[in-house]
Amino acid sequence: MQTVFNRIAIFGVGLIGGSFALALKKSGAVRQIVGVGRSRTSLETAQQLGIIDHIADSVEEAVAGSDLIMIAAPVAQTESILRAIVPFLNAKTIVTDAGSTKADVVLAARAALGNKIAQFVPAHPIAGRELNGPEAALTDLYVCKKVVITRLPENTNDDVAAVAWAWQQCGAIIHQLNPAQHDAVFAAVSHLPHLLAYALVDDVARKPHADTLFQYAASGFRDFTRIAGSSPEMWRDITLANRVAMLEELDSYTARLAILREHLVQADGAAIEDIYSNAQKARHNWISAIEAAEKQQREGGD
Amino acid sequence: MQTVFNRIAIFGVGLIGGSFALALKKSGAVRQIVGVGRSRTSLETAQQLGIIDHIADSVEEAVAGSDLIMIAAPVAQTESILRAIVPFLNAKTIVTDAGSTKADVVLAARAALGNKIAQFVPAHPIAGRELNGPEAALTDLYVCKKVVITRLPENTNDDVAAVAWAWQQCGAIIHQLNPAQHDAVFAAVSHLPHLLAYALVDDVARKPHADTLFQYAASGFRDFTRIAGSSPEMWRDITLANRVAMLEELDSYTARLAILREHLVQADGAAIEDIYSNAQKARHNWISAIEAAEKQQREGGD
């Protein structure tokens, strides 16, 4: 059983890092949380909101006395943050991250950490909102959400268990995948949908009669495009980091659209209904499975 | 000022027709509502739920004594329903519909009604849920929602005013467009997003590792695909009815995807972020405008 963390340093106290901090504090799993980041304003907001106890004046100060370091910044910053950390990294400190892509993060970590790579346990919490910054952080963001740990061959069981324990204190459920599996799965069910939603809003917004179109857009459009409210910088980084898997998913999807287009040209109602029905049934089964799992969790199963 | 309707006949007492009935009854705008439809089970459910007062045994019975007829069936059925109605249609009865496409509905109405076309006032309530059937009907489905009337040159002002009044009693806000404008607007902001959501779920569901993918799909995927839970039959009809405008929007969208694909191939982060940022800003402005309008409405403005 893990004892509580004495001090956790969080690089990036926005939605993801801030919610991690709030949940750990509430559960009593940590004595002190230190914030580090690019934006002094965000750090001060996080301190005022009780997300962090202290703003580190330097990377050295943040890293030296911490037993866990969480990197919750856009994924493209992972390598430079790790390079800044490594000179001050004690042998017993565990480093983890919350990035939405994993293969590139592991590459960055290997490049930055060298022979300290065993201390880095990569992870990805499957939770989010379309809002950013410390003001968007929620104590219960991770309750009943999955966290995927993509452990490295070098990781010790104790370090993986410590990271898993921290997330479990936030209410999350631990899964494990390897980095390549992880990236392929999330290209399909998360990264591509974000790109598609951004592309649709961008396409509508560029039309000469965009104002009229937005006037009549309703709840269907609102839900479909909710994820296009997400941070462009964060999603640019994810898109670039996972572009090989995303290209594969994008090509699969545009091939499906080309088939549907041909059905439209041919006015082939039966073929269109087949696709729509298959989608509706698959989604219905998926939602039913989620709801059954949630029910089981509420009733104390696992 | 419109006096209350003595009797309204509703063809199709599902989500749309049923919610119209519930709202009119609640507002006291109608004395009796009669249901007609393909499914006896749905009609009986609607009667049990208090949506309709009476199940018509024949089209003649439904039509003859009604002062308003609402067609709330999938749009492909509009012409056959109107052909069934026309022999029994009194000169003072107004016929309206709730179809999501308008150019095809107007064509169908002209073909079916002939010289009674002036009695048909086409309309489209911009409201929905991903659930179907009378059980899904809600009294407040149309509160603060837009209803677009695409009036015909032949319509009298009184008939248009009566249809508008009925929807206003449901809490809706009346807009007017011509049928072609209507179809172009909704191809972009509603019909294409439905096709895109169905296509994504279908694409995921057909992959050999679909079970793993669905296991990790989360709230972003859920919202993005919510509209793929809609009735496949209804959306097949809409897709076919509005396929010319939908093809135009689909081609515009796939051209946008092709541009994004090239940015991915080139790993052009700045270009990707431009598109994502443009979309995020446009969506933010749109949501802000909606919220301001809703606030004004709540405060009694218009």
Coordinates of C-alpha atoms in Angstrom, one line a residue:
Chain A
M1 CA 0.0 0.0 0.0
Q2 CA 1.3 3.4 -1.0
T3 CA 1.8 5.9 1.8
V4 CA 0.7 9.5 1.0
F5 CA 2.9 11.6 -1.2
N6 CA 4.9 14.2 0.7
R7 CA 5.1 16.6 -2.2
I8 CA 3.8 16.6 -5.8
A9 CA 5.0 19.0 -8.4
I10 CA 2.6 19.8 -11.3
F11 CA 3.9 21.3 -14.5
G12 CA 0.8 22.9 -16.0
V13 CA -2.0 23.6 -13.5
G14 CA -4.8 23.8 -16.1
L15 CA -7.9 21.6 -16.5
I16 CA -6.0 18.3 -16.3
G17 CA -3.2 19.1 -13.9
G18 CA -5.5 21.2 -11.7
S19 CA -8.2 18.5 -11.5
F20 CA -5.5 16.0 -10.6
A21 CA -4.4 18.3 -7.8
L22 CA -7.9 19.0 -6.4
A23 CA -8.8 15.3 -6.4
L24 CA -5.6 14.3 -4.6
K25 CA -5.9 17.0 -2.0
K26 CA -9.5 16.0 -1.3
S27 CA -8.6 12.3 -0.9
G28 CA -5.7 13.2 1.5
A29 CA -3.2 11.4 -0.8
V30 CA -0.7 14.3 -0.7
R31 CA 0.7 16.7 1.8
Q32 CA 1.8 19.6 -0.5
I33 CA 1.3 20.4 -4.1
V34 CA 3.6 22.7 -5.9
G35 CA 2.8 24.4 -9.2
V36 CA 5.1 25.2 -12.1
G37 CA 4.2 26.7 -15.5
R38 CA 4.7 29.2 -18.2
S39 CA 2.0 31.5 -17.1
R40 CA 2.4 33.3 -13.7
T41 CA -1.3 34.4 -13.9
S42 CA -2.5 30.8 -14.2
L43 CA -0.3 29.8 -11.3
E44 CA -1.6 32.6 -9.1
T45 CA -5.2 31.7 -10.1
A46 CA -4.5 28.1 -9.2
Q47 CA -3.1 29.1 -5.8
Q48 CA -6.1 31.4 -5.1
L49 CA -8.5 28.5 -6.1
G50 CA -6.7 26.2 -3.6
I51 CA -5.4 23.9 -6.4
I52 CA -1.8 24.3 -5.4
D53 CA -0.2 25.2 -2.1
H54 CA 2.8 26.9 -3.4
I55 CA 4.2 28.4 -6.7
A56 CA 7.8 27.1 -7.3
D57 CA 10.2 29.9 -8.1
S58 CA 12.4 27.5 -10.2
V59 CA 12.3 24.1 -11.8
E60 CA 15.0 23.1 -9.3
E61 CA 12.9 24.1 -6.3
A62 CA 9.9 22.2 -7.8
V63 CA 11.7 19.0 -8.6
A64 CA 14.2 18.7 -5.8
G65 CA 11.9 18.0 -2.9
S66 CA 9.0 16.2 -4.7
D67 CA 8.3 12.5 -4.7
L68 CA 6.0 12.7 -7.8
I69 CA 6.2 15.0 -10.8
M70 CA 3.2 15.3 -13.0
I71 CA 3.6 16.9 -16.5
A72 CA 0.2 18.2 -17.6
A73 CA 1.2 20.6 -20.4
P74 CA 0.5 20.3 -24.1
V75 CA 2.4 17.2 -25.3
A76 CA 4.9 19.1 -27.5
Q77 CA 6.3 20.6 -24.3
T78 CA 7.1 17.2 -22.7
E79 CA 10.6 16.9 -23.9
S80 CA 11.7 20.5 -23.0
I81 CA 10.1 20.1 -19.5
L82 CA 11.8 16.8 -19.0
R83 CA 15.2 18.3 -20.1
A84 CA 14.7 21.1 -17.5
I85 CA 13.8 18.5 -14.8
V86 CA 16.5 15.9 -15.3
P87 CA 19.5 17.8 -13.7
F88 CA 17.5 18.0 -10.4
L89 CA 15.9 14.6 -10.4
N90 CA 16.4 12.4 -7.4
A91 CA 16.7 8.7 -7.9
K92 CA 13.5 8.0 -5.9
T93 CA 11.3 10.6 -7.6
I94 CA 8.7 9.3 -10.0
V95 CA 7.8 11.3 -13.1
T96 CA 4.5 10.8 -14.9
D97 CA 2.4 12.7 -17.5
A98 CA -1.1 13.2 -18.6
G99 CA -0.6 13.5 -22.4
S100 CA -3.2 12.4 -24.9
T101 CA -0.5 10.7 -27.1
K102 CA 2.0 8.2 -25.8
A103 CA 4.5 7.0 -28.5
D104 CA 5.9 10.5 -29.0
V105 CA 5.9 11.2 -25.3
V106 CA 7.9 8.0 -24.7
L107 CA 10.4 9.1 -27.4
A108 CA 10.7 12.5 -25.9
A109 CA 11.2 11.0 -22.5
R110 CA 13.9 8.6 -23.7
A111 CA 15.7 11.5 -25.4
A112 CA 15.5 13.8 -22.4
L113 CA 15.9 11.4 -19.4
G114 CA 18.5 9.0 -20.8
N115 CA 19.5 6.5 -18.2
K116 CA 16.8 7.9 -15.8
I117 CA 14.0 6.6 -18.2
A118 CA 12.9 4.0 -15.6
Q119 CA 11.6 6.8 -13.4
F120 CA 9.1 7.9 -16.1
V121 CA 5.7 6.2 -16.0
P122 CA 3.6 7.5 -19.0
A123 CA -0.2 7.7 -18.5
H124 CA -3.3 9.3 -20.0
P125 CA -6.5 10.1 -18.2
I126 CA -9.5 9.7 -20.5
A127 CA -11.3 12.8 -19.3
G128 CA -11.7 16.3 -20.3
R129 CA -13.9 19.3 -20.9
E130 CA -13.9 21.8 -23.7
L131 CA -12.8 24.5 -21.2
N132 CA -9.2 25.2 -20.3
G133 CA -7.2 26.7 -17.5
P134 CA -7.2 26.3 -13.7
E135 CA -10.8 27.8 -13.5
A136 CA -12.0 24.7 -15.4
A137 CA -10.5 22.2 -13.0
L138 CA -12.9 20.0 -11.2
T139 CA -12.4 17.8 -8.1
D140 CA -14.4 15.0 -9.6
L141 CA -13.2 15.1 -13.2
Y142 CA -11.6 11.7 -13.0
V143 CA -14.3 9.9 -11.0
C144 CA -15.1 6.6 -12.8
K145 CA -13.0 7.7 -15.7
K146 CA -10.3 5.5 -17.3
V147 CA -6.6 6.2 -16.9
V148 CA -4.4 4.3 -19.4
I149 CA -0.9 3.6 -18.2
T150 CA 1.5 2.7 -21.0
R151 CA 4.3 1.3 -18.8
L152 CA 7.8 1.0 -20.1
P153 CA 9.9 -2.2 -19.9
E154 CA 12.3 -0.2 -17.6
N155 CA 9.6 0.8 -15.1
T156 CA 9.5 -0.9 -11.7
N157 CA 6.3 -2.5 -10.5
D158 CA 6.5 -0.1 -7.4
D159 CA 6.6 3.0 -9.5
V160 CA 3.8 1.9 -11.8
A161 CA 1.7 1.0 -8.7
A162 CA 2.4 4.4 -7.2
V163 CA 1.1 6.2 -10.3
A164 CA -1.9 3.9 -10.4
W165 CA -2.6 4.5 -6.8
A166 CA -2.5 8.3 -7.3
W167 CA -5.1 8.1 -10.0
Q168 CA -7.2 5.6 -8.0
Q169 CA -7.3 8.3 -5.2
C170 CA -8.8 10.6 -7.9
G171 CA -11.6 7.9 -8.5
A172 CA -10.2 6.7 -11.8
I173 CA -10.0 3.1 -13.1
I174 CA -6.6 1.9 -14.3
H175 CA -6.1 0.3 -17.7
Q176 CA -2.9 -0.7 -19.4
L177 CA -2.0 -0.6 -23.1
N178 CA 1.3 -0.3 -24.9
P179 CA 2.1 3.2 -26.4
A180 CA 1.4 2.2 -30.0
Q181 CA -1.9 0.5 -29.2
H182 CA -2.9 3.5 -27.1
D183 CA -2.2 5.9 -30.0
A184 CA -4.1 3.8 -32.5
V185 CA -7.1 3.5 -30.3
F186 CA -7.3 7.2 -29.4
A187 CA -6.7 8.3 -33.0
A188 CA -9.9 6.6 -33.9
V189 CA -12.2 7.5 -30.9
S190 CA -10.8 10.9 -29.9
H191 CA -8.2 12.5 -32.0
L192 CA -10.0 12.1 -35.4
P193 CA -13.4 13.3 -34.0
H194 CA -11.7 16.4 -32.7
L195 CA -10.2 17.1 -36.2
L196 CA -13.6 16.4 -37.8
A197 CA -15.4 18.8 -35.5
Y198 CA -12.8 21.6 -35.9
A199 CA -13.0 21.1 -39.7
L200 CA -16.8 21.4 -39.8
V201 CA -17.0 24.6 -37.8
D202 CA -14.1 26.0 -39.8
D203 CA -15.9 25.1 -43.0
V204 CA -19.2 26.7 -41.9
A205 CA -17.4 29.8 -40.5
R206 CA -15.6 30.4 -43.9
K207 CA -18.8 30.5 -45.9
P208 CA -20.1 33.9 -47.0
H209 CA -23.4 33.3 -45.4
A210 CA -21.9 31.9 -42.1
D211 CA -24.0 34.3 -40.0
T212 CA -27.3 32.8 -41.4
L213 CA -26.0 29.3 -40.9
F214 CA -25.0 29.8 -37.3
Q215 CA -28.4 31.4 -36.7
Y216 CA -30.2 28.1 -37.5
A217 CA -27.6 25.8 -36.0
A218 CA -29.3 23.9 -33.1
S219 CA -28.6 21.3 -30.4
G220 CA -27.4 18.7 -32.9
F221 CA -24.7 21.0 -34.2
R222 CA -23.9 22.1 -30.7
D223 CA -23.2 18.6 -29.4
F224 CA -21.4 17.5 -32.6
T225 CA -19.0 20.4 -32.4
R226 CA -18.6 20.6 -28.6
I227 CA -15.1 19.2 -28.9
A228 CA -14.2 22.0 -31.3
G229 CA -14.3 24.3 -28.3
S230 CA -11.2 22.6 -27.0
S231 CA -7.8 24.2 -26.8
P232 CA -6.4 24.7 -30.4
E233 CA -2.8 24.6 -29.1
M234 CA -3.3 21.3 -27.2
W235 CA -5.0 19.7 -30.1
R236 CA -2.4 21.0 -32.6
D237 CA 0.2 19.2 -30.5
I238 CA -1.9 16.0 -30.3
T239 CA -2.5 16.0 -34.0
L240 CA 1.1 16.4 -34.8
A241 CA 2.3 13.9 -32.2
N242 CA -0.2 11.2 -33.5
R243 CA -0.3 12.2 -37.1
V244 CA 0.6 8.8 -38.5
A245 CA -2.3 7.0 -36.8
M246 CA -4.6 10.0 -37.4
L247 CA -3.8 9.9 -41.2
E248 CA -4.8 6.2 -41.2
E249 CA -8.1 6.9 -39.4
L250 CA -8.8 10.0 -41.6
D251 CA -8.3 8.0 -44.7
S252 CA -10.5 5.2 -43.5
Y253 CA -13.2 7.8 -42.6
T254 CA -13.0 9.7 -45.9
A255 CA -13.2 6.3 -47.8
R256 CA -16.5 5.7 -45.8
L257 CA -17.7 9.2 -46.8
A258 CA -16.9 8.5 -50.5
I259 CA -19.1 5.4 -50.3
L260 CA -21.9 7.4 -48.7
R261 CA -21.4 10.1 -51.4
E262 CA -21.9 7.5 -54.1
H263 CA -25.1 6.3 -52.4
L264 CA -26.3 9.9 -52.4
V265 CA -25.5 10.4 -56.1
Q266 CA -27.4 7.1 -56.9
A267 CA -30.2 8.1 -54.4
D268 CA -29.8 4.6 -53.0
G269 CA -32.0 4.8 -49.9
A270 CA -31.5 1.2 -48.8
A271 CA -27.7 1.5 -48.8
I272 CA -27.9 4.8 -46.9
E273 CA -30.3 3.3 -44.3
D274 CA -28.0 0.3 -43.9
I275 CA -25.1 2.6 -42.9
Y276 CA -27.3 4.8 -40.6
S277 CA -28.9 1.7 -39.0
N278 CA -25.5 0.0 -38.4
A279 CA -24.2 3.1 -36.8
Q280 CA -27.3 3.6 -34.6
K281 CA -27.3 0.0 -33.4
A282 CA -23.5 0.1 -32.7
R283 CA -23.9 3.3 -30.7
H284 CA -26.9 2.0 -28.8
N285 CA -25.0 -1.1 -27.8
W286 CA -22.0 1.0 -26.8
I287 CA -24.2 3.3 -24.6
S288 CA -25.9 0.4 -23.1
A289 CA -22.6 -1.2 -22.2
I290 CA -21.4 2.1 -20.6
E291 CA -24.6 2.4 -18.6
A292 CA -24.4 -1.2 -17.4
A293 CA -20.8 -0.7 -16.3
E294 CA -21.6 2.5 -14.5
K295 CA -24.5 0.8 -12.7
Q296 CA -22.2 -2.0 -11.6
Q297 CA -19.7 0.5 -10.3
R298 CA -22.3 2.4 -8.3
E299 CA -23.4 -0.8 -6.8
G300 CA -19.9 -1.6 -5.6
G301 CA -18.8 -4.1 -8.2
D302 CA -15.8 -3.8 -10.4
Chain B
M1 CA -56.2 36.7 -32.8
Q2 CA -56.7 33.0 -33.5
T3 CA -59.4 31.3 -31.5
V4 CA -58.6 27.8 -30.2
F5 CA -58.5 24.9 -32.7
N6 CA -61.6 22.7 -32.4
R7 CA -59.8 19.6 -33.6
I8 CA -56.3 18.8 -34.8
A9 CA -55.4 15.6 -36.6
I10 CA -51.8 14.5 -36.3
F11 CA -50.4 12.0 -38.8
G12 CA -47.5 10.4 -36.9
V13 CA -47.6 10.8 -33.1
G14 CA -43.9 10.2 -32.4
L15 CA -41.4 12.6 -30.9
I16 CA -42.3 15.6 -33.1
G17 CA -46.0 15.1 -33.5
G18 CA -46.4 14.0 -30.0
S19 CA -44.5 17.0 -28.5
F20 CA -46.6 19.3 -30.6
A21 CA -49.8 17.7 -29.3
L22 CA -48.6 17.8 -25.6
A23 CA -47.7 21.5 -25.9
L24 CA -50.9 22.6 -27.6
K25 CA -53.0 20.7 -25.0
K26 CA -51.1 22.3 -22.1
S27 CA -51.6 25.8 -23.6
G28 CA -55.3 25.2 -24.1
A29 CA -55.0 26.0 -27.8
V30 CA -57.0 22.9 -28.9
R31 CA -60.1 21.1 -27.8
Q32 CA -59.4 17.7 -29.3
I33 CA -56.4 15.9 -30.8
V34 CA -56.9 12.9 -33.1
G35 CA -54.0 10.6 -33.9
V36 CA -53.5 8.7 -37.2
G37 CA -50.5 6.6 -38.1
R38 CA -49.0 3.4 -39.5
S39 CA -48.5 1.8 -36.1
R40 CA -51.5 0.9 -33.9
T41 CA -49.1 0.3 -31.0
S42 CA -47.7 3.8 -31.2
L43 CA -51.2 5.3 -31.4
E44 CA -52.3 3.3 -28.4
T45 CA -49.2 4.4 -26.5
A46 CA -49.9 8.0 -27.4
Q47 CA -53.5 7.7 -26.2
Q48 CA -52.3 6.1 -22.9
L49 CA -49.8 8.9 -22.4
G50 CA -52.5 11.5 -23.0
I51 CA -50.9 12.8 -26.1
I52 CA -54.0 12.2 -28.2
D53 CA -57.6 12.1 -27.2
H54 CA -58.8 9.7 -29.9
I55 CA -57.4 7.3 -32.5
A56 CA -59.0 7.9 -35.9
D57 CA -60.3 4.7 -37.5
S58 CA -59.8 6.1 -41.0
V59 CA -58.2 9.0 -42.8
E60 CA -61.6 10.2 -43.6
E61 CA -62.6 10.4 -40.0
A62 CA -59.4 12.1 -39.1
V63 CA -59.6 14.7 -41.8
A64 CA -63.2 15.5 -42.1
G65 CA -63.8 17.2 -38.8
S66 CA -60.4 18.8 -38.2
D67 CA -59.5 22.4 -38.7
L68 CA -55.7 21.7 -38.6
I69 CA -53.9 18.7 -40.0
M70 CA -50.2 18.2 -38.9
I71 CA -48.1 15.7 -40.9
A72 CA -45.3 14.6 -38.6
A73 CA -44.1 11.4 -40.4
P74 CA -40.8 10.8 -42.1
V75 CA -40.7 13.2 -45.1
A76 CA -40.8 10.5 -47.8
Q77 CA -44.4 9.7 -46.7
T78 CA -45.6 13.3 -47.1
E79 CA -47.0 12.8 -50.6
S80 CA -48.8 9.5 -49.9
I81 CA -50.4 11.0 -46.8
L82 CA -51.5 14.1 -48.7
R83 CA -53.0 11.9 -51.4
A84 CA -54.9 10.0 -48.8
I85 CA -56.1 13.3 -47.2
V86 CA -57.1 15.3 -50.2
P87 CA -60.5 13.6 -51.0
F88 CA -61.8 14.5 -47.6
L89 CA -60.2 17.9 -47.2
N90 CA -62.6 20.8 -46.4
A91 CA -61.9 24.2 -47.9
K92 CA -61.3 25.7 -44.5
T93 CA -58.9 23.0 -43.1
I94 CA -55.3 24.0 -42.9
V95 CA -52.6 21.4 -43.6
T96 CA -49.1 21.8 -42.3
D97 CA -46.1 19.6 -41.7
A98 CA -43.0 19.3 -39.6
G99 CA -40.6 17.9 -42.1
S100 CA -36.9 18.6 -41.9
T101 CA -36.7 19.3 -45.7
K102 CA -38.9 21.7 -47.6
A103 CA -38.3 21.8 -51.3
D104 CA -39.3 18.1 -51.7
V105 CA -42.2 18.5 -49.4
V106 CA -43.5 21.4 -51.4
L107 CA -43.1 19.4 -54.6
A108 CA -45.0 16.5 -53.0
A109 CA -47.7 18.8 -51.8
R110 CA -48.2 20.4 -55.2
A111 CA -48.5 16.9 -56.8
A112 CA -50.9 15.6 -54.2
L113 CA -53.0 18.6 -53.5
G114 CA -53.4 20.2 -56.9
N115 CA -55.7 23.2 -56.7
K116 CA -55.9 22.8 -52.9
I117 CA -52.2 23.7 -52.5
A118 CA -53.1 27.1 -50.9
Q119 CA -54.2 25.1 -47.8
F120 CA -50.8 23.7 -47.2
V121 CA -48.4 25.8 -45.1
P122 CA -45.0 24.0 -44.9
A123 CA -43.0 24.4 -41.6
H124 CA -40.1 22.9 -39.8
P125 CA -39.5 23.0 -36.1
I126 CA -35.8 23.1 -35.2
A127 CA -35.9 20.8 -32.3
G128 CA -35.3 17.2 -31.7
R129 CA -33.9 14.5 -29.6
E130 CA -32.0 11.3 -30.5
L131 CA -35.0 9.3 -29.2
N132 CA -38.1 8.4 -31.2
G133 CA -41.7 7.4 -30.7
P134 CA -44.5 8.8 -28.5
E135 CA -42.6 7.9 -25.3
A136 CA -39.9 10.4 -26.3
A137 CA -42.4 13.3 -26.7
L138 CA -41.9 16.3 -24.4
T139 CA -44.3 19.1 -23.5
D140 CA -41.5 21.7 -23.6
L141 CA -39.6 20.4 -26.6
Y142 CA -40.3 23.6 -28.6
V143 CA -39.9 26.2 -25.9
C144 CA -37.6 28.9 -27.2
K145 CA -36.9 26.8 -30.3
K146 CA -37.2 28.2 -33.9
V147 CA -39.9 27.1 -36.3
V148 CA -39.2 28.0 -39.9
I149 CA -42.3 28.5 -42.0
T150 CA -41.5 28.3 -45.8
R151 CA -44.8 29.9 -46.9
L152 CA -46.0 29.3 -50.5
P153 CA -47.1 32.2 -52.8
E154 CA -50.6 30.6 -52.7
N155 CA -50.9 30.7 -48.9
T156 CA -53.3 33.2 -47.3
N157 CA -52.0 35.4 -44.5
D158 CA -54.6 34.0 -42.2
D159 CA -53.5 30.4 -42.7
V160 CA -49.9 31.3 -42.2
A161 CA -50.8 33.2 -39.1
A162 CA -52.8 30.3 -37.8
V163 CA -49.9 27.9 -38.2
A164 CA -47.5 30.4 -36.6
W165 CA -50.0 30.9 -33.7
A166 CA -50.1 27.1 -33.1
W167 CA -46.3 27.0 -32.8
Q168 CA -46.2 30.1 -30.7
Q169 CA -48.6 28.3 -28.2
C170 CA -45.9 25.6 -28.0
G171 CA -43.4 28.3 -27.0
A172 CA -41.6 28.5 -30.4
I173 CA -40.2 31.5 -32.2
I174 CA -41.3 31.9 -35.8
H175 CA -38.9 32.5 -38.7
Q176 CA -39.5 32.5 -42.4
L177 CA -37.3 31.3 -45.3
N178 CA -38.1 30.1 -48.8
P179 CA -37.9 26.3 -49.3
A180 CA -34.5 26.4 -51.2
Q181 CA -32.9 28.7 -48.6
H182 CA -34.2 26.5 -45.9
D183 CA -32.8 23.3 -47.4
A184 CA -29.4 24.9 -48.1
V185 CA -29.1 26.1 -44.5
F186 CA -30.1 22.9 -42.9
A187 CA -27.9 20.8 -45.2
A188 CA -25.0 22.6 -43.7
V189 CA -25.9 22.8 -40.0
S190 CA -28.0 19.7 -39.5
H191 CA -28.2 17.2 -42.3
L192 CA -24.4 17.0 -43.1
P193 CA -23.5 16.7 -39.4
H194 CA -25.9 13.7 -39.1
L195 CA -24.4 12.0 -42.1
L196 CA -20.9 12.6 -40.6
A197 CA -21.8 11.2 -37.2
Y198 CA -23.4 8.1 -38.7
A199 CA -20.4 7.6 -41.0
L200 CA -18.0 7.8 -38.1
V201 CA -19.8 5.3 -35.9
D202 CA -20.3 3.0 -38.9
D203 CA -16.6 3.2 -39.7
V204 CA -15.5 2.4 -36.1
A205 CA -18.0 -0.4 -35.8
R206 CA -16.8 -2.1 -39.0
K207 CA -13.2 -2.3 -37.8
P208 CA -12.0 -5.7 -36.6
H209 CA -11.0 -4.2 -33.2
A210 CA -14.2 -2.3 -32.8
D211 CA -14.8 -3.6 -29.2
T212 CA -11.5 -2.2 -28.0
L213 CA -12.2 1.1 -29.7
F214 CA -15.6 1.5 -28.1
Q215 CA -14.2 0.5 -24.7
Y216 CA -12.0 3.6 -24.8
A217 CA -14.5 6.0 -26.4
A218 CA -15.4 8.7 -23.9
S219 CA -17.5 11.8 -23.6
G220 CA -16.1 13.6 -26.6
F221 CA -17.1 10.6 -28.8
R222 CA -20.4 10.4 -27.1
D223 CA -21.4 14.0 -27.8
F224 CA -19.9 14.0 -31.3
T225 CA -22.0 10.9 -32.2
R226 CA -25.2 11.7 -30.2
I227 CA -27.1 12.5 -33.5
A228 CA -26.1 9.1 -34.8
G229 CA -28.6 7.8 -32.3
S230 CA -31.4 9.3 -34.4
S231 CA -33.9 7.4 -36.4
P232 CA -32.2 5.8 -39.5
E233 CA -35.4 5.8 -41.5
M234 CA -36.1 9.5 -40.8
W235 CA -32.6 10.5 -41.7
R236 CA -32.5 8.3 -44.8
D237 CA -35.5 10.2 -46.0
I238 CA -34.0 13.6 -45.2
T239 CA -30.7 12.6 -46.9
L240 CA -32.5 11.5 -50.0
A241 CA -34.9 14.5 -50.0
N242 CA -32.1 17.0 -49.6
R243 CA -29.3 15.2 -51.4
V244 CA -28.4 17.9 -53.9
A245 CA -27.7 20.5 -51.1
M246 CA -26.1 17.7 -49.0
L247 CA -23.7 16.7 -51.8
E248 CA -22.7 20.4 -52.1
E249 CA -22.0 20.6 -48.3
L250 CA -20.3 17.2 -48.2
D251 CA -18.0 18.2 -51.1
S252 CA -17.1 21.5 -49.3
Y253 CA -16.4 19.5 -46.1
T254 CA -14.2 16.8 -47.7
A255 CA -12.3 19.6 -49.5
R256 CA -11.6 21.1 -46.1
L257 CA -10.5 17.6 -44.8
A258 CA -8.2 17.3 -47.8
I259 CA -6.5 20.5 -46.8
L260 CA -6.1 19.4 -43.2
R261 CA -4.8 16.0 -44.4
E262 CA -2.1 17.8 -46.4
H263 CA -1.2 19.9 -43.3
L264 CA -0.8 16.5 -41.4
V265 CA 1.4 15.1 -44.1
Q266 CA 3.6 18.2 -44.0
A267 CA 3.4 18.3 -40.1
D268 CA 2.5 21.9 -40.6
G269 CA 1.5 22.8 -37.0
A270 CA 0.9 26.5 -37.6
A271 CA -1.6 25.7 -40.4
I272 CA -3.4 23.1 -38.3
E273 CA -3.6 25.5 -35.4
D274 CA -5.0 28.2 -37.7
I275 CA -7.9 26.0 -38.6
Y276 CA -8.5 24.8 -35.0
S277 CA -8.3 28.4 -33.7
N278 CA -10.7 29.7 -36.3
A279 CA -13.2 27.0 -35.5
Q280 CA -12.9 27.5 -31.7
K281 CA -13.4 31.2 -32.0
A282 CA -16.3 30.9 -34.4
R283 CA -18.0 28.3 -32.1
H284 CA -17.3 30.5 -29.0
N285 CA -18.9 33.5 -30.7
W286 CA -21.9 31.4 -31.8
I287 CA -22.5 30.0 -28.3
S288 CA -22.1 33.5 -26.8
A289 CA -24.7 34.8 -29.2
I290 CA -27.1 32.0 -28.3
E291 CA -26.7 32.6 -24.6
A292 CA -27.3 36.3 -25.0
A293 CA -30.5 35.6 -27.0
E294 CA -31.7 33.1 -24.4
K295 CA -31.0 35.6 -21.6
Q296 CA -32.9 38.3 -23.5
Q297 CA -35.8 35.9 -23.9
R298 CA -35.9 34.9 -20.3
E299 CA -36.0 38.6 -19.4
G300 CA -39.0 39.2 -21.6
G301 CA -37.4 40.8 -24.6
D302 CA -37.8 39.5 -28.1

